[in-house]
Amino acid sequence: MEMRSATIEEAQGCDVEETAEEVEERREAILRRLRVLCPPAEDLTAPPFAQRDARVTTHRDTMLKELGWMSADFEAERKRHATLRKKLGKGLLNHFKTAENRRRRSDKDQELLAKRLAAKVSKLVKQFWFKIDKVIGYQLRATSEAARRKAMDRHLVRLVKQTEKYAGGLNGGAAAAGSKKTVPRPFLLDSKLSLRPYQQVGLDWLASMHARRLNGILADEMGLGKT
């Protein structure tokens, strides 16, 4: 401000005899110098600048400028904090959303793993019981086969015993019949034909079986005259 006052006083104390062009050039030079030295907000071109009331910057002006700067700074800081809050809130939301997706994915994987294990276990259990069924079926078949064979053996033994008993009775009856009575030659045979001894024995045996009302089969070798 002192430099500005000195410049104004210098302009006022200039020689009056200078021409108008020199005064204008001098004025322009002073204005250029004032534009360099003074803030651009002040209007230095308003005529007459020599009688212009140059206001001195006071503490109040400085405080007002400082308060304006602080207000602008606070507003910018508030916007910055609001932007940071939005970014932080969005980041936290994305974080928890990602964590929830990971948890769900992990739960789904655990469920799939449990299902696979359960399927394997059920398959093994099914195979085990299927094999057990085969073993039990085989044991049942073996037991039933053994029981059937045992029953057949008992029946066969009983049949053999009965056969032996009947055979013994038949042999005894045939011997008794042979010793007591001989069946005569059938009348259907020609008188010129005669029975051989083994044929007569067979005929006597058949007659004794018929007399006792028993069934029997005469089983001789081929060509011995059974017919």
XYZ file of C-alpha atoms in Angstrom:
227
model
C 0.000 0.000 0.000
C 2.894 2.374 0.707
C 4.276 1.681 -2.776
C 0.867 2.393 -4.245
C 0.599 5.726 -2.344
C 4.080 6.687 -3.479
C 3.133 5.941 -7.058
C 0.003 8.046 -6.777
C 1.953 10.950 -5.255
C 4.518 10.650 -8.015
C 1.743 10.837 -10.563
C 0.288 13.897 -8.884
C 3.661 15.653 -8.713
C 4.480 15.241 -12.409
C 5.301 18.253 -14.564
C 2.277 20.081 -15.920
C 4.089 21.096 -19.017
C 4.212 17.491 -20.317
C 2.200 16.835 -23.408
C -0.999 14.802 -23.398
C 0.659 11.881 -25.159
C 3.471 11.714 -22.609
C 0.959 11.904 -19.765
C -1.053 9.066 -21.312
C 2.055 6.924 -21.764
C 3.121 7.641 -18.206
C -0.364 6.787 -16.972
C -0.392 3.494 -18.842
C 3.018 2.561 -17.405
C 1.823 3.357 -13.879
C -1.322 1.261 -14.431
C 0.763 -1.661 -15.684
C 2.951 -1.380 -12.619
C -0.092 -1.206 -10.346
C -1.588 -4.309 -12.006
C 1.594 -6.144 -11.169
C 1.784 -4.892 -7.577
C -1.913 -4.782 -6.606
C -4.557 -7.559 -6.572
C -6.625 -7.868 -9.772
C -9.894 -7.454 -7.841
C -9.306 -3.730 -7.414
C -10.412 -1.501 -10.248
C -7.517 0.867 -11.018
C -8.925 2.225 -14.256
C -11.743 4.194 -12.740
C -11.080 7.928 -13.369
C -9.824 9.990 -11.700
C -7.604 7.474 -9.994
C -5.625 10.259 -8.283
C -8.607 11.332 -6.135
C -9.744 7.740 -5.587
C -10.171 6.713 -1.936
C -7.624 3.958 -1.503
C -8.933 1.751 1.283
C -6.440 0.248 3.639
C -6.826 -3.510 4.339
C -7.869 -3.930 7.960
C -7.924 -6.853 10.357
C -11.620 -7.258 9.681
C -11.004 -7.657 5.949
C -8.328 -10.243 6.653
C -10.637 -12.134 9.019
C -13.444 -12.068 6.478
C -11.120 -13.404 3.781
C -9.859 -16.066 6.188
C -13.400 -17.002 7.154
C -14.383 -17.206 3.484
C -11.379 -19.401 2.803
C -12.167 -21.566 5.824
C -15.808 -21.845 4.746
C -14.777 -22.942 1.281
C -12.225 -25.337 2.780
C -14.816 -26.760 5.190
C -17.277 -27.209 2.341
C -14.664 -29.007 0.256
C -13.708 -31.113 3.288
C -17.357 -31.943 3.930
C -17.808 -33.042 0.322
C -14.616 -35.072 0.542
C -15.814 -36.757 3.752
C -19.219 -37.407 2.201
C -17.533 -39.008 -0.795
C -15.309 -41.056 1.505
C -18.355 -42.120 3.538
C -20.109 -43.249 0.388
C -17.042 -45.149 -0.781
C -16.552 -46.705 2.662
C -20.227 -47.665 2.932
C -20.153 -49.159 -0.562
C -16.935 -51.016 0.253
C -18.386 -52.377 3.502
C -21.562 -53.421 1.704
C -19.540 -55.194 -0.982
C -17.360 -56.807 1.693
C -20.288 -58.210 3.661
C -22.052 -59.195 0.455
C -18.964 -61.062 -0.714
C -18.591 -62.687 2.707
C -22.251 -63.766 2.614
C -21.818 -65.184 -0.899
C -18.717 -67.047 0.219
C -20.558 -68.425 3.245
C -23.475 -69.564 1.108
C -21.093 -71.111 -1.411
C -19.250 -72.878 1.408
C -22.526 -74.137 2.877
C -23.602 -75.355 -0.549
C -20.284 -77.127 -1.069
C -20.572 -78.723 2.375
C -24.107 -79.848 1.563
C -23.008 -81.328 -1.765
C -20.112 -83.087 -0.036
C -22.466 -84.478 2.614
C -24.855 -85.689 -0.111
C -22.007 -87.386 -1.971
C -20.786 -89.070 1.207
C -24.331 -90.158 2.055
C -24.760 -91.571 -1.463
C -21.500 -93.516 -1.156
C -22.438 -94.841 2.290
C -25.918 -95.835 1.112
C -24.394 -97.578 -1.900
C -21.983 -99.499 0.327
C -24.804 -100.433 2.711
C -26.942 -101.573 -0.211
C -24.104 -103.691 -1.580
C -23.491 -105.150 1.883
C -27.118 -106.141 2.395
C -27.328 -107.424 -1.178
C -24.360 -109.682 -0.468
C -25.900 -110.651 2.871
C -29.085 -111.615 1.031
C -27.049 -113.763 -1.320
C -25.217 -115.402 1.588
C -28.459 -115.991 3.466
C -30.098 -117.337 0.315
C -27.159 -119.656 -0.260
C -27.287 -120.816 3.361
C -31.023 -121.375 3.118
C -30.608 -123.316 -0.119
C -27.782 -125.351 1.399
C -29.857 -126.054 4.505
C -32.930 -126.986 2.493
C -30.805 -129.145 0.173
C -29.232 -130.879 3.164
C -32.664 -131.418 4.730
C -34.019 -132.730 1.415
C -31.073 -135.070 1.004
C -31.463 -136.238 4.573
C -35.169 -136.875 4.026
C -34.432 -138.663 0.757
C -31.797 -140.725 2.501
C -34.267 -141.678 5.236
C -36.907 -142.498 2.629
C -34.381 -144.499 0.626
C -33.296 -146.403 3.725
C -36.942 -147.123 4.537
C -37.567 -148.253 0.957
C -34.466 -150.448 1.038
C -35.551 -151.969 4.316
C -39.058 -152.575 3.008
C -37.652 -153.983 -0.206
C -35.353 -156.267 1.726
C -38.257 -157.319 3.908
C -40.487 -157.990 0.912
C -37.677 -159.714 -0.907
C -37.002 -161.928 2.103
C -40.682 -162.714 2.397
C -40.955 -163.411 -1.323
C -37.905 -165.614 -1.331
C -39.218 -167.559 1.623
C -42.662 -167.867 0.053
C -41.206 -168.917 -3.291
C -39.007 -171.519 -1.645
C -41.946 -172.838 0.315
C -44.128 -172.851 -2.761
C -41.429 -174.536 -4.808
C -40.924 -177.195 -2.232
C -44.592 -177.870 -1.814
C -46.287 -177.234 -5.194
C -45.219 -176.798 -8.807
C -47.481 -174.981 -11.207
C -48.511 -177.243 -14.082
C -47.744 -176.329 -17.641
C -50.223 -173.809 -19.046
C -52.818 -175.356 -21.312
C -52.242 -172.714 -23.945
C -48.835 -174.178 -24.683
C -48.517 -176.921 -27.245
C -48.111 -180.389 -25.815
C -44.943 -180.791 -27.759
C -43.401 -177.844 -25.883
C -41.973 -178.127 -22.425
C -40.697 -175.533 -19.938
C -37.107 -175.389 -19.000
C -36.155 -175.497 -15.316
C -35.449 -171.752 -14.891
C -38.688 -170.962 -16.742
C -40.609 -173.264 -14.428
C -39.039 -171.494 -11.411
C -40.142 -168.108 -12.752
C -43.632 -169.395 -13.434
C -43.911 -170.790 -9.938
C -42.732 -167.454 -8.484
C -45.324 -165.487 -10.442
C -48.036 -167.916 -9.346
C -47.034 -167.557 -5.705
C -47.050 -163.733 -6.016
C -50.519 -163.877 -7.529
C -51.710 -166.209 -4.811
C -50.547 -163.762 -2.127
C -51.936 -160.770 -4.056
C -48.559 -159.043 -4.394
C -47.136 -157.098 -7.291
C -43.909 -158.231 -8.805
C -41.795 -158.071 -11.972
C -39.937 -161.065 -13.360
C -36.607 -159.635 -14.479
C -34.438 -162.182 -16.219
C -31.843 -161.772 -18.851
C -32.887 -161.437 -22.483
C -33.657 -164.567 -24.430
C -34.700 -166.730 -21.445
C -38.317 -167.070 -22.530
C -40.139 -164.598 -20.278
C -42.698 -163.911 -22.984
